[in-house]
Amino acid sequence: MVAVAATLSACAPSVVPGVAALQVPPGCERYLTVADVEEAMGRSVSAVLSDNGEDCQFVLGAPEDKASVAVIVDIPPDSPDLPALRAVDLDALPPHGPQIASYYEVANGRETLLALSGTAFYKLVVTSRSTTAGGSGLRPSVVAMAKKVAARL
């Protein structure tokens, strides 16, 4: 019995005294997990915020850094647009233009990827101090996260 308890305690996740476990609102890891965001962005997630468990914001680092990844998914029930939404070519998204279409945009301190098909869409919005009008080099990370979202739709 002691050997079993010792083995199980060795397998338990380590907890740092005085540091609260990250609270993730229900539903916020449906399309992207904390680990997905941390891997793609190369920074730790310090908080996950959501009012509804569907539109979720992963806060990166300290809140004063104002860095985050927001995921917004809107797919009507039984949507016939789902297969086409999954098939959006995320590697070749054009800049935002006058037509309503999928795009990738860098503006106003954020990078936005919108994948759209009919009435179904998902959007990733990344804010970072390093984001400028010329781009911050975050596009490969944002596209990688969007591919995970598309695979989980």
CSV table of C-alpha atoms in Angstrom, one decimal:
chain,number,residue,atom,x,y,z
A,1,MET,CA,0.0,0.0,0.0
A,2,VAL,CA,2.8,2.4,0.8
A,3,ALA,CA,4.6,1.7,-2.5
A,4,VAL,CA,1.3,2.4,-4.4
A,5,ALA,CA,0.9,5.7,-2.5
A,6,ALA,CA,4.5,6.7,-3.2
A,7,THR,CA,4.1,5.8,-6.9
A,8,LEU,CA,0.9,7.7,-7.2
A,9,SER,CA,2.3,10.8,-5.4
A,10,ALA,CA,5.3,10.8,-7.9
A,11,CYS,CA,2.8,10.9,-10.8
A,12,ALA,CA,0.7,13.8,-9.3
A,13,PRO,CA,1.2,17.2,-10.9
A,14,SER,CA,3.5,19.4,-9.0
A,15,VAL,CA,2.0,22.4,-7.3
A,16,VAL,CA,4.0,25.5,-6.4
A,17,PRO,CA,2.9,26.7,-2.9
A,18,GLY,CA,1.3,30.1,-3.0
A,19,VAL,CA,0.5,29.9,-6.8
A,20,ALA,CA,-3.1,29.3,-7.6
A,21,ALA,CA,-3.9,26.9,-10.4
A,22,LEU,CA,-5.0,28.6,-13.7
A,23,GLN,CA,-8.8,28.7,-13.8
A,24,VAL,CA,-10.1,28.0,-17.3
A,25,PRO,CA,-13.8,28.8,-17.9
A,26,PRO,CA,-15.8,25.8,-19.1
A,27,GLY,CA,-15.8,25.6,-22.9
A,28,CYS,CA,-12.7,27.7,-23.4
A,29,GLU,CA,-10.4,24.8,-24.3
A,30,ARG,CA,-12.8,23.4,-27.0
A,31,TYR,CA,-10.9,24.9,-29.9
A,32,LEU,CA,-7.6,25.9,-28.4
A,33,THR,CA,-6.0,24.7,-25.2
A,34,VAL,CA,-3.8,26.7,-22.9
A,35,ALA,CA,-0.9,24.4,-24.0
A,36,ASP,CA,-1.7,25.2,-27.7
A,37,VAL,CA,-1.5,29.0,-27.0
A,38,GLU,CA,1.7,28.7,-24.9
A,39,GLU,CA,3.4,26.6,-27.5
A,40,ALA,CA,2.4,28.8,-30.5
A,41,MET,CA,3.2,32.1,-28.7
A,42,GLY,CA,6.2,31.1,-26.7
A,43,ARG,CA,4.8,32.7,-23.5
A,44,SER,CA,2.9,31.4,-20.6
A,45,VAL,CA,-0.9,32.0,-20.3
A,46,SER,CA,-1.6,33.8,-17.0
A,47,ALA,CA,-5.4,33.9,-17.3
A,48,VAL,CA,-8.3,32.8,-19.4
A,49,LEU,CA,-11.3,35.1,-19.6
A,50,SER,CA,-14.8,34.5,-21.0
A,51,ASP,CA,-18.3,35.7,-20.4
A,52,ASN,CA,-19.9,32.8,-22.2
A,53,GLY,CA,-17.4,29.9,-22.5
A,54,GLU,CA,-17.3,30.3,-26.3
A,55,ASP,CA,-15.6,33.6,-26.9
A,56,CYS,CA,-12.4,33.3,-24.9
A,57,GLN,CA,-9.3,35.4,-24.3
A,58,PHE,CA,-6.0,33.9,-23.3
A,59,VAL,CA,-3.9,36.5,-21.4
A,60,LEU,CA,-0.2,36.1,-22.0
A,61,GLY,CA,2.3,37.0,-19.3
A,62,ALA,CA,1.5,39.9,-16.9
A,63,PRO,CA,-1.7,41.8,-17.5
A,64,GLU,CA,0.2,45.0,-17.9
A,65,ASP,CA,1.9,43.5,-21.0
A,66,LYS,CA,-1.5,43.7,-22.7
A,67,ALA,CA,-0.7,40.6,-24.8
A,68,SER,CA,-3.5,38.1,-25.5
A,69,VAL,CA,-5.0,35.7,-27.9
A,70,ALA,CA,-8.8,35.9,-28.4
A,71,VAL,CA,-10.8,33.1,-30.0
A,72,ILE,CA,-14.3,33.8,-31.4
A,73,VAL,CA,-16.2,31.0,-33.0
A,74,ASP,CA,-19.7,31.4,-34.5
A,75,ILE,CA,-21.1,28.3,-36.3
A,76,PRO,CA,-24.9,28.0,-36.5
A,77,PRO,CA,-26.3,24.6,-35.5
A,78,ASP,CA,-26.3,22.0,-38.4
A,79,SER,CA,-24.4,24.6,-40.6
A,80,PRO,CA,-23.9,23.4,-44.1
A,81,ASP,CA,-20.9,25.9,-44.2
A,82,LEU,CA,-18.8,23.8,-41.8
A,83,PRO,CA,-16.9,21.7,-44.4
A,84,ALA,CA,-16.0,24.9,-46.4
A,85,LEU,CA,-15.0,26.6,-43.2
A,86,ARG,CA,-12.6,23.8,-42.4
A,87,ALA,CA,-11.2,24.0,-45.9
A,88,VAL,CA,-10.3,27.7,-45.8
A,89,ASP,CA,-6.6,28.1,-47.0
A,90,LEU,CA,-5.2,29.7,-43.9
A,91,ASP,CA,-1.7,29.9,-45.5
A,92,ALA,CA,-2.9,32.2,-48.3
A,93,LEU,CA,-5.2,34.6,-46.6
A,94,PRO,CA,-5.3,38.0,-48.3
A,95,PRO,CA,-5.3,41.3,-46.4
A,96,HIS,CA,-8.6,42.7,-45.2
A,97,GLY,CA,-10.5,44.3,-48.2
A,98,PRO,CA,-13.8,45.8,-49.1
A,99,GLN,CA,-15.4,42.4,-49.7
A,100,ILE,CA,-16.7,40.2,-46.9
A,101,ALA,CA,-14.2,37.3,-47.0
A,102,SER,CA,-11.6,35.5,-45.0
A,103,TYR,CA,-8.5,37.7,-44.3
A,104,TYR,CA,-5.4,38.3,-42.3
A,105,GLU,CA,-4.8,41.8,-41.0
A,106,VAL,CA,-2.2,43.7,-38.9
A,107,ALA,CA,-3.5,47.0,-37.6
A,108,ASN,CA,-3.9,49.0,-34.4
A,109,GLY,CA,-1.7,46.8,-32.3
A,110,ARG,CA,-3.4,43.6,-33.2
A,111,GLU,CA,-3.2,40.8,-35.7
A,112,THR,CA,-6.5,39.3,-36.8
A,113,LEU,CA,-7.2,36.1,-38.7
A,114,LEU,CA,-10.8,35.6,-39.9
A,115,ALA,CA,-11.9,32.4,-41.6
A,116,LEU,CA,-15.4,32.7,-43.1
A,117,SER,CA,-17.7,30.5,-45.0
A,118,GLY,CA,-21.4,31.5,-45.5
A,119,THR,CA,-22.7,32.3,-42.0
A,120,ALA,CA,-20.0,30.3,-40.1
A,121,PHE,CA,-16.7,31.9,-39.0
A,122,TYR,CA,-13.9,31.8,-36.5
A,123,LYS,CA,-11.6,34.6,-35.7
A,124,LEU,CA,-8.3,34.9,-33.8
A,125,VAL,CA,-7.2,38.3,-32.5
A,126,VAL,CA,-3.7,38.6,-31.1
A,127,THR,CA,-2.6,41.7,-29.3
A,128,SER,CA,1.0,42.4,-28.5
A,129,ARG,CA,3.3,45.4,-28.0
A,130,SER,CA,5.4,44.0,-30.8
A,131,THR,CA,2.6,44.2,-33.3
A,132,THR,CA,3.0,47.1,-35.7
A,133,ALA,CA,1.7,48.1,-39.1
A,134,GLY,CA,4.6,46.3,-40.7
A,135,GLY,CA,3.8,43.0,-38.8
A,136,SER,CA,5.4,41.4,-35.9
A,137,GLY,CA,6.3,38.0,-37.3
A,138,LEU,CA,3.4,36.5,-35.4
A,139,ARG,CA,1.5,35.3,-38.5
A,140,PRO,CA,3.0,31.8,-38.5
A,141,SER,CA,2.0,31.3,-34.9
A,142,VAL,CA,-1.5,32.7,-35.5
A,143,VAL,CA,-2.0,30.5,-38.6
A,144,ALA,CA,-0.8,27.4,-36.6
A,145,MET,CA,-3.4,28.1,-33.9
A,146,ALA,CA,-6.1,28.7,-36.5
A,147,LYS,CA,-5.3,25.3,-38.1
A,148,LYS,CA,-5.9,23.7,-34.7
A,149,VAL,CA,-9.2,25.5,-34.4
A,150,ALA,CA,-10.2,24.3,-37.9
A,151,ALA,CA,-9.3,20.7,-37.0
A,152,ARG,CA,-11.5,20.9,-33.9
A,153,LEU,CA,-14.6,22.4,-35.5
